[in-house]
Amino acid sequence: MIAAILVAAGRGSRAAPSTTSPKQYVELDGKPLLVRSLEPFLTHPDVQVVQVVIHPDDRALYEGSVPSSDKLWSPVAGGATRQESVRRGLEVLQPHKPNRVLIHDAARPFVDKATIDAVLEPLERCAGAVAATPVADTLKRQNTDTGLVETTVDRTGLWRALTPQAFRFDAIYEAHRAAARTGRTDFTDDASIAEFAGLDIALVETDARNIKITHPGDFALATQLLPRRSVDVRTGQGYDVHAFSSGDHVILCGVKIPHSHALLGHSDADVAMHALTDAILGAIGDGDIGQHFPPTDEKWRGAASEVFLQDACRRIKKAGARLTNVDVTIVCEVPKIGPHREAMRRELARLLEIDISRIGVKATTSEGLGFTGRSEGIAAHALATVVFD
Ligand code: MG
């Protein structure tokens, strides 16, 4: 059996951005540090048991944070030092006779399966293995009296010891008990206890992102190290045509334009706004304008088309998306669209509640060809883009 101990009993007062929660319960991009550190062990196929050691005051925080899992045992209360907390975790596991144990700090949220595999692998040949990185910086020893540099320390062969650290269970259990009997409480990691007991420990170079969250600034750094979430962008397309009939104005994108004819339709016949409404509905896969507002329904006779557009906007929000841009193309010989283009964009910006820079309104003729070329009516095309965050 392979067991894992997560050490989450510290107060973490140096790192927590607020004073309300210890750092292991502070959320990193919506998920507590502890949960990020825990999940790779819960999902690892070879790890059968995960024992978290918590501060006795954090029981409610813990219960409110962790996912439910058959592998996750009831938390055990830690002691005054990290060393004592780990020993208490080992004592709970010991009667169940695990042959290996992984020990990991809850403040290292970037542990992953590859790192866990890498520290387990050397246990075939030695009693323990430590996730580590070689020291890359030049090291200085300070004269504590003068505050000045006393000497440069040779960094050859120096490594930074991280977690997880993996051990043969019986070996680290006995090492911890022996260390406790001496009364020493100053061991800062489990490998140093194993060294104290004379065990062979391997250094395993692991992912440099496996940082420990110690200071408030580390949360900002950790946020940058998170994998970028994929963005779910969807587009929709709409098309509509209305024929000219007798009248003295048309309405396009909500703007009234004097003209020798009107457009024929059940509502106000705003062909451009209808195409745009269908584009938005298309982007969220929610039917079309005719389905939500049947032309057979007397209620919509002469209706201002902004009713349809605003309904589509509500549907975007309900779907959990936001509109990022729209683009409308109006196809007609007459009336001239150019002089009204900015008024149309402003009206759409107001109705859609997005910045005017995200709204395109374009017009083209069809060179005298076809029904639009013969000025029998107006056609409109539209595209809409939405993002699901
Ligand atoms: Mg229509």
Short mmCIF file of C-alpha atoms and ligand atoms in Angstrom, two decimals:
data_model
loop_
_atom_site.label_atom_id
_atom_site.label_comp_id
_atom_site.label_asym_id
_atom_site.label_seq_id
_atom_site.Cartn_x
_atom_site.Cartn_y
_atom_site.Cartn_z
CA MET A 1 0.00 0.00 0.00
CA ILE A 2 1.21 3.49 -0.84
CA ALA A 3 -0.05 6.21 1.51
CA ALA A 4 0.35 9.97 1.35
CA ILE A 5 0.53 12.49 4.18
CA LEU A 6 -0.31 16.10 3.44
CA VAL A 7 1.01 18.55 6.00
CA ALA A 8 -1.46 21.42 6.40
CA ALA A 9 -1.16 22.16 10.11
CA GLY A 10 0.91 25.35 9.89
CA ARG A 11 -0.57 28.77 10.57
CA GLY A 12 0.97 30.20 7.39
CA SER A 13 0.81 33.71 8.77
CA ARG A 14 3.59 34.94 6.46
CA ALA A 15 1.68 34.17 3.25
CA ALA A 16 -2.04 34.61 3.77
CA PRO A 17 -3.24 37.75 1.98
CA SER A 18 -6.07 38.08 4.50
CA THR A 19 -6.03 37.43 8.21
CA THR A 20 -9.20 35.35 8.04
CA SER A 21 -7.81 32.08 6.64
CA PRO A 22 -4.49 30.25 6.98
CA LYS A 23 -2.75 30.17 3.60
CA GLN A 24 -3.59 26.53 2.81
CA TYR A 25 -7.28 27.46 2.68
CA VAL A 26 -6.77 30.61 0.59
CA GLU A 27 -8.02 30.18 -2.95
CA LEU A 28 -5.66 30.20 -5.90
CA ASP A 29 -7.78 30.89 -8.98
CA GLY A 30 -10.93 29.69 -7.25
CA LYS A 31 -9.52 26.60 -5.53
CA PRO A 32 -7.91 26.40 -2.05
CA LEU A 33 -4.16 25.70 -2.02
CA LEU A 34 -4.77 22.57 0.05
CA VAL A 35 -7.16 21.16 -2.55
CA ARG A 36 -4.72 21.85 -5.40
CA SER A 37 -1.97 20.09 -3.43
CA LEU A 38 -4.26 17.20 -2.50
CA GLU A 39 -5.86 16.35 -5.84
CA PRO A 40 -2.79 14.84 -7.58
CA PHE A 41 -2.54 12.33 -4.72
CA LEU A 42 -6.26 11.54 -4.72
CA THR A 43 -6.22 10.90 -8.47
CA HIS A 44 -2.90 8.99 -8.56
CA PRO A 45 -3.70 5.34 -9.39
CA ASP A 46 -1.05 3.90 -7.03
CA VAL A 47 -1.84 6.03 -3.96
CA GLN A 48 -4.47 4.24 -1.89
CA VAL A 49 -4.72 6.40 1.22
CA VAL A 50 -4.34 10.14 1.81
CA GLN A 51 -3.99 11.41 5.37
CA VAL A 52 -4.12 15.16 5.86
CA VAL A 53 -2.68 16.67 9.04
CA ILE A 54 -4.49 19.88 9.95
CA HIS A 55 -4.40 22.51 12.68
CA PRO A 56 -7.02 21.65 15.34
CA ASP A 57 -8.70 25.04 14.79
CA ASP A 58 -9.14 24.42 11.05
CA ARG A 59 -11.57 21.48 11.16
CA ALA A 60 -14.53 23.45 9.74
CA LEU A 61 -12.36 25.13 7.08
CA TYR A 62 -11.04 21.71 6.10
CA GLU A 63 -14.47 20.08 5.88
CA GLY A 64 -15.71 22.99 3.77
CA SER A 65 -12.79 22.77 1.34
CA VAL A 66 -11.87 19.20 0.49
CA PRO A 67 -13.57 17.05 -2.14
CA SER A 68 -15.15 13.77 -1.07
CA SER A 69 -13.01 10.74 -1.87
CA ASP A 70 -12.86 7.17 -0.59
CA LYS A 71 -9.07 7.54 -0.37
CA LEU A 72 -9.25 10.53 1.96
CA TRP A 73 -9.13 9.59 5.64
CA SER A 74 -10.44 11.77 8.46
CA PRO A 75 -7.94 14.54 9.17
CA VAL A 76 -5.61 14.20 12.13
CA ALA A 77 -4.65 17.15 14.34
CA GLY A 78 -1.05 18.30 13.97
CA GLY A 79 1.43 19.24 16.66
CA ALA A 80 3.48 22.30 17.54
CA THR A 81 6.10 21.68 14.85
CA ARG A 82 6.06 20.31 11.33
CA GLN A 83 8.12 17.37 12.56
CA GLU A 84 5.52 16.51 15.21
CA SER A 85 2.65 16.90 12.73
CA VAL A 86 4.20 14.43 10.29
CA ARG A 87 4.89 11.97 13.10
CA ARG A 88 1.21 12.06 14.12
CA GLY A 89 0.23 11.27 10.53
CA LEU A 90 2.67 8.34 10.48
CA GLU A 91 1.24 7.01 13.78
CA VAL A 92 -2.27 6.89 12.28
CA LEU A 93 -1.06 5.04 9.20
CA GLN A 94 1.26 2.59 10.97
CA PRO A 95 -1.37 -0.02 12.05
CA HIS A 96 -2.45 -0.30 8.38
CA LYS A 97 1.08 -1.29 7.37
CA PRO A 98 1.68 0.79 4.25
CA ASN A 99 4.98 -0.09 2.58
CA ARG A 100 5.56 3.37 1.13
CA VAL A 101 4.62 6.87 2.16
CA LEU A 102 4.72 10.18 0.34
CA ILE A 103 4.97 13.29 2.52
CA HIS A 104 3.98 16.61 0.96
CA ASP A 105 3.51 20.20 2.09
CA ALA A 106 0.02 21.59 1.40
CA ALA A 107 1.67 24.90 0.42
CA ARG A 108 3.08 23.35 -2.79
CA PRO A 109 0.09 23.39 -5.14
CA PHE A 110 1.94 22.46 -8.34
CA VAL A 111 2.79 18.87 -7.46
CA ASP A 112 1.71 16.54 -10.26
CA LYS A 113 1.60 12.84 -11.15
CA ALA A 114 4.99 12.94 -12.88
CA THR A 115 6.64 14.31 -9.73
CA ILE A 116 4.93 11.71 -7.52
CA ASP A 117 6.06 8.93 -9.89
CA ALA A 118 9.60 10.34 -9.95
CA VAL A 119 10.05 10.29 -6.15
CA LEU A 120 8.53 6.81 -5.78
CA GLU A 121 10.84 5.28 -8.37
CA PRO A 122 14.16 5.29 -6.38
CA LEU A 123 12.55 3.44 -3.43
CA GLU A 124 13.52 0.18 -5.14
CA ARG A 125 17.16 1.00 -4.29
CA CYS A 126 17.13 3.37 -1.31
CA ALA A 127 15.03 4.23 1.71
CA GLY A 128 13.94 7.66 0.59
CA ALA A 129 13.80 10.13 -2.29
CA VAL A 130 13.37 13.89 -2.27
CA ALA A 131 11.97 16.18 -4.94
CA ALA A 132 14.74 18.74 -5.35
CA THR A 133 16.29 21.35 -7.62
CA PRO A 134 20.00 22.13 -7.95
CA VAL A 135 20.97 25.52 -6.54
CA ALA A 136 21.39 27.88 -9.50
CA ASP A 137 22.16 31.15 -7.68
CA THR A 138 25.50 32.17 -6.23
CA LEU A 139 25.39 31.77 -2.47
CA LYS A 140 26.80 34.32 0.01
CA ARG A 141 27.37 33.90 3.70
CA GLN A 142 26.71 37.09 5.66
CA ASN A 143 28.78 38.21 8.60
CA THR A 144 26.03 38.66 11.16
CA ASP A 145 27.97 41.32 13.06
CA THR A 146 28.85 43.61 10.14
CA GLY A 147 25.98 42.67 7.82
CA LEU A 148 28.51 42.43 5.00
CA VAL A 149 29.40 39.49 2.82
CA GLU A 150 31.82 37.22 4.59
CA THR A 151 32.36 34.69 1.85
CA THR A 152 30.92 33.06 -1.25
CA VAL A 153 29.73 29.53 -0.58
CA ASP A 154 30.65 26.91 -3.15
CA ARG A 155 27.30 25.74 -4.57
CA THR A 156 28.75 22.59 -6.15
CA GLY A 157 26.57 19.68 -5.09
CA LEU A 158 24.01 21.89 -3.31
CA TRP A 159 20.31 21.23 -3.87
CA ARG A 160 17.08 22.76 -2.58
CA ALA A 161 14.95 20.08 -0.94
CA LEU A 162 11.25 20.32 -1.82
CA THR A 163 8.31 18.00 -1.34
CA PRO A 164 6.95 15.44 -2.07
CA GLN A 165 9.45 13.22 -0.31
CA ALA A 166 8.90 9.46 -0.55
CA PHE A 167 10.07 6.82 1.90
CA ARG A 168 9.85 3.16 2.71
CA PHE A 169 7.25 3.41 5.45
CA ASP A 170 8.93 1.42 8.22
CA ALA A 171 12.23 3.24 7.72
CA ILE A 172 10.80 6.77 8.05
CA TYR A 173 8.42 5.72 10.83
CA GLU A 174 11.30 4.39 12.94
CA ALA A 175 13.46 7.43 12.07
CA HIS A 176 10.72 9.80 13.26
CA ARG A 177 10.25 7.85 16.51
CA ALA A 178 14.00 7.87 17.11
CA ALA A 179 14.18 11.62 16.45
CA ALA A 180 11.29 12.24 18.85
CA ARG A 181 13.03 10.23 21.57
CA THR A 182 16.02 12.58 21.38
CA GLY A 183 13.75 15.54 22.09
CA ARG A 184 14.92 17.35 18.95
CA THR A 185 12.19 19.34 17.19
CA ASP A 186 14.28 21.31 14.71
CA PHE A 187 14.08 19.03 11.67
CA THR A 188 12.56 21.08 8.86
CA ASP A 189 11.91 18.22 6.47
CA ASP A 190 11.57 14.46 6.63
CA ALA A 191 14.68 13.74 4.59
CA SER A 192 16.77 15.36 7.33
CA ILE A 193 15.18 12.98 9.84
CA ALA A 194 16.01 10.08 7.52
CA GLU A 195 19.60 11.37 7.26
CA PHE A 196 19.76 11.61 11.06
CA ALA A 197 18.77 7.92 11.11
CA GLY A 198 21.48 7.08 8.58
CA LEU A 199 19.17 6.20 5.68
CA ASP A 200 20.10 6.50 2.00
CA ILE A 201 18.19 9.32 0.34
CA ALA A 202 18.05 10.02 -3.41
CA LEU A 203 17.72 13.50 -4.90
CA VAL A 204 15.19 13.65 -7.73
CA GLU A 205 15.29 16.75 -9.90
CA THR A 206 11.70 17.88 -10.47
CA ASP A 207 9.64 20.56 -12.17
CA ALA A 208 10.86 24.04 -11.26
CA ARG A 209 7.23 25.19 -10.91
CA ASN A 210 6.89 23.13 -7.71
CA ILE A 211 7.18 26.26 -5.56
CA LYS A 212 6.16 26.72 -1.94
CA ILE A 213 3.72 29.51 -1.19
CA THR A 214 5.45 31.31 1.68
CA HIS A 215 5.06 35.08 1.23
CA PRO A 216 2.00 37.09 0.06
CA GLY A 217 3.74 37.83 -3.26
CA ASP A 218 3.93 34.10 -3.93
CA PHE A 219 0.19 34.02 -4.64
CA ALA A 220 0.68 36.40 -7.55
CA LEU A 221 3.59 34.32 -8.85
CA ALA A 222 1.57 31.12 -8.46
CA THR A 223 -1.32 32.65 -10.41
CA GLN A 224 1.06 33.25 -13.31
CA LEU A 225 2.26 29.66 -13.14
CA LEU A 226 -1.25 28.23 -13.48
CA PRO A 227 -1.92 26.64 -16.85
CA ARG A 228 -3.89 29.00 -19.05
CA ARG A 229 -7.50 28.04 -19.26
CA SER A 230 -8.80 27.39 -22.74
CA VAL A 231 -11.29 30.01 -23.85
CA ASP A 232 -14.62 28.82 -25.20
CA VAL A 233 -15.43 31.20 -28.07
CA ARG A 234 -18.54 30.63 -30.20
CA THR A 235 -19.91 32.47 -33.21
CA GLY A 236 -23.37 32.69 -34.76
CA GLN A 237 -24.58 33.87 -38.13
CA GLY A 238 -27.90 35.45 -39.13
CA TYR A 239 -29.59 36.40 -42.41
CA ASP A 240 -32.86 38.16 -43.16
CA VAL A 241 -34.73 39.78 -46.05
CA HIS A 242 -37.68 42.18 -46.10
CA ALA A 243 -39.45 43.49 -49.19
CA PHE A 244 -40.23 47.15 -49.86
CA SER A 245 -43.86 48.30 -49.76
CA SER A 246 -45.54 51.67 -49.62
CA GLY A 247 -44.42 54.05 -46.90
CA ASP A 248 -42.04 56.91 -46.12
CA HIS A 249 -39.28 55.44 -43.95
CA VAL A 250 -37.40 52.29 -43.04
CA ILE A 251 -35.95 51.27 -39.65
CA LEU A 252 -32.46 49.73 -39.73
CA CYS A 253 -30.53 48.82 -36.55
CA GLY A 254 -33.15 50.80 -34.64
CA VAL A 255 -32.55 54.00 -36.63
CA LYS A 256 -35.41 55.63 -38.58
CA ILE A 257 -34.31 56.57 -42.11
CA PRO A 258 -36.61 58.61 -44.39
CA HIS A 259 -37.19 56.78 -47.70
CA SER A 260 -39.60 56.51 -50.61
CA HIS A 261 -40.73 53.09 -49.36
CA ALA A 262 -41.12 51.16 -46.11
CA LEU A 263 -40.18 47.57 -45.44
CA LEU A 264 -42.98 45.03 -45.24
CA GLY A 265 -43.13 42.94 -42.08
CA HIS A 266 -45.11 41.77 -39.12
CA SER A 267 -43.01 43.84 -36.69
CA ASP A 268 -41.22 47.08 -37.55
CA ALA A 269 -39.38 45.06 -40.27
CA ASP A 270 -35.91 46.05 -39.04
CA VAL A 271 -34.17 43.54 -41.27
CA ALA A 272 -30.68 44.31 -39.90
CA MET A 273 -31.72 43.85 -36.28
CA HIS A 274 -33.49 40.61 -37.17
CA ALA A 275 -30.33 39.20 -38.79
CA LEU A 276 -28.33 40.28 -35.73
CA THR A 277 -30.80 38.69 -33.31
CA ASP A 278 -30.56 35.40 -35.20
CA ALA A 279 -26.75 35.61 -35.14
CA ILE A 280 -26.77 35.94 -31.35
CA LEU A 281 -29.28 33.11 -30.94
CA GLY A 282 -27.13 31.01 -33.27
CA ALA A 283 -23.99 31.59 -31.18
CA ILE A 284 -25.67 30.08 -28.12
CA GLY A 285 -27.58 27.41 -30.08
CA ASP A 286 -30.94 28.76 -28.92
CA GLY A 287 -33.30 28.57 -31.90
CA ASP A 288 -34.20 31.62 -33.98
CA ILE A 289 -36.25 34.77 -33.84
CA GLY A 290 -39.29 33.18 -35.53
CA GLN A 291 -39.37 30.43 -32.90
CA HIS A 292 -39.30 32.81 -29.92
CA PHE A 293 -41.55 35.47 -31.51
CA PRO A 294 -43.90 33.72 -33.98
CA PRO A 295 -45.13 36.07 -36.76
CA THR A 296 -48.55 34.48 -36.29
CA ASP A 297 -48.76 36.01 -32.82
CA GLU A 298 -50.71 39.28 -32.97
CA LYS A 299 -48.80 40.49 -29.92
CA TRP A 300 -45.73 41.27 -32.04
CA ARG A 301 -47.54 43.22 -34.78
CA GLY A 302 -45.64 46.47 -35.31
CA ALA A 303 -43.31 45.64 -32.41
CA ALA A 304 -40.01 47.48 -32.12
CA SER A 305 -37.37 44.89 -32.99
CA GLU A 306 -35.26 45.88 -29.99
CA VAL A 307 -37.62 43.63 -27.99
CA PHE A 308 -36.24 40.65 -29.93
CA LEU A 309 -32.63 41.76 -29.61
CA GLN A 310 -32.86 42.38 -25.88
CA ASP A 311 -34.50 38.98 -25.42
CA ALA A 312 -31.51 37.41 -27.19
CA CYS A 313 -29.17 39.33 -24.85
CA ARG A 314 -30.96 37.92 -21.83
CA ARG A 315 -30.59 34.44 -23.29
CA ILE A 316 -26.80 34.94 -23.62
CA LYS A 317 -26.53 35.86 -19.95
CA LYS A 318 -28.72 32.95 -18.93
CA ALA A 319 -26.45 30.59 -20.91
CA GLY A 320 -23.46 31.88 -18.92
CA ALA A 321 -21.86 33.66 -21.87
CA ARG A 322 -21.00 37.25 -22.80
CA LEU A 323 -21.23 38.96 -26.14
CA THR A 324 -17.86 40.21 -27.38
CA ASN A 325 -18.59 41.60 -30.83
CA VAL A 326 -21.16 41.80 -33.61
CA ASP A 327 -20.85 42.64 -37.29
CA VAL A 328 -23.79 43.56 -39.53
CA THR A 329 -23.80 43.92 -43.32
CA ILE A 330 -26.78 45.58 -44.98
CA VAL A 331 -27.31 44.84 -48.70
CA CYS A 332 -29.35 47.41 -50.65
CA GLU A 333 -29.16 49.99 -53.47
CA VAL A 334 -31.26 52.50 -51.54
CA PRO A 335 -31.46 54.19 -49.08
CA LYS A 336 -27.85 55.26 -48.50
CA ILE A 337 -26.63 53.65 -45.26
CA GLY A 338 -23.33 55.53 -44.78
CA PRO A 339 -24.79 58.73 -43.28
CA HIS A 340 -26.63 56.66 -40.63
CA ARG A 341 -23.91 54.15 -39.82
CA GLU A 342 -22.65 55.80 -36.62
CA ALA A 343 -26.18 56.30 -35.29
CA MET A 344 -26.82 52.59 -35.89
CA ARG A 345 -23.64 51.57 -34.06
CA ARG A 346 -24.55 53.83 -31.12
CA GLU A 347 -28.05 52.38 -30.93
CA LEU A 348 -26.73 48.80 -31.03
CA ALA A 349 -24.12 49.63 -28.36
CA ARG A 350 -26.91 50.89 -26.11
CA LEU A 351 -29.12 47.86 -26.66
CA LEU A 352 -26.35 45.24 -26.47
CA GLU A 353 -24.54 46.96 -23.58
CA ILE A 354 -21.12 46.53 -25.21
CA ASP A 355 -18.61 49.15 -26.33
CA ILE A 356 -19.18 50.71 -29.73
CA SER A 357 -15.71 49.50 -30.81
CA ARG A 358 -17.15 45.98 -30.70
CA ILE A 359 -19.89 46.78 -33.20
CA GLY A 360 -19.49 46.74 -36.97
CA VAL A 361 -22.16 48.09 -39.33
CA LYS A 362 -21.34 47.89 -43.03
CA ALA A 363 -23.33 48.36 -46.20
CA THR A 364 -22.96 47.28 -49.78
CA THR A 365 -25.02 47.39 -52.97
CA SER A 366 -25.33 44.34 -55.20
CA GLU A 367 -24.35 46.21 -58.36
CA GLY A 368 -27.91 46.24 -59.68
CA LEU A 369 -28.14 42.44 -59.64
CA GLY A 370 -30.86 40.33 -58.09
CA PHE A 371 -33.76 41.41 -55.88
CA THR A 372 -31.67 43.84 -53.87
CA GLY A 373 -30.16 45.20 -57.08
CA ARG A 374 -33.65 45.83 -58.46
CA SER A 375 -34.50 47.60 -55.16
CA GLU A 376 -37.27 45.16 -54.36
CA GLY A 377 -36.12 44.94 -50.73
CA ILE A 378 -33.22 44.87 -48.29
CA ALA A 379 -31.14 41.91 -47.13
CA ALA A 380 -28.92 41.80 -44.04
CA HIS A 381 -26.20 39.45 -42.81
CA ALA A 382 -24.83 39.41 -39.26
CA LEU A 383 -22.22 37.66 -37.16
CA ALA A 384 -22.06 37.55 -33.37
CA THR A 385 -19.28 36.23 -31.12
CA VAL A 386 -19.82 35.12 -27.55
CA VAL A 387 -17.37 33.85 -24.94
CA PHE A 388 -18.17 31.31 -22.25
CA ASP A 389 -15.79 32.10 -19.37
MG MG B 1 -37.30 39.57 -40.32
#
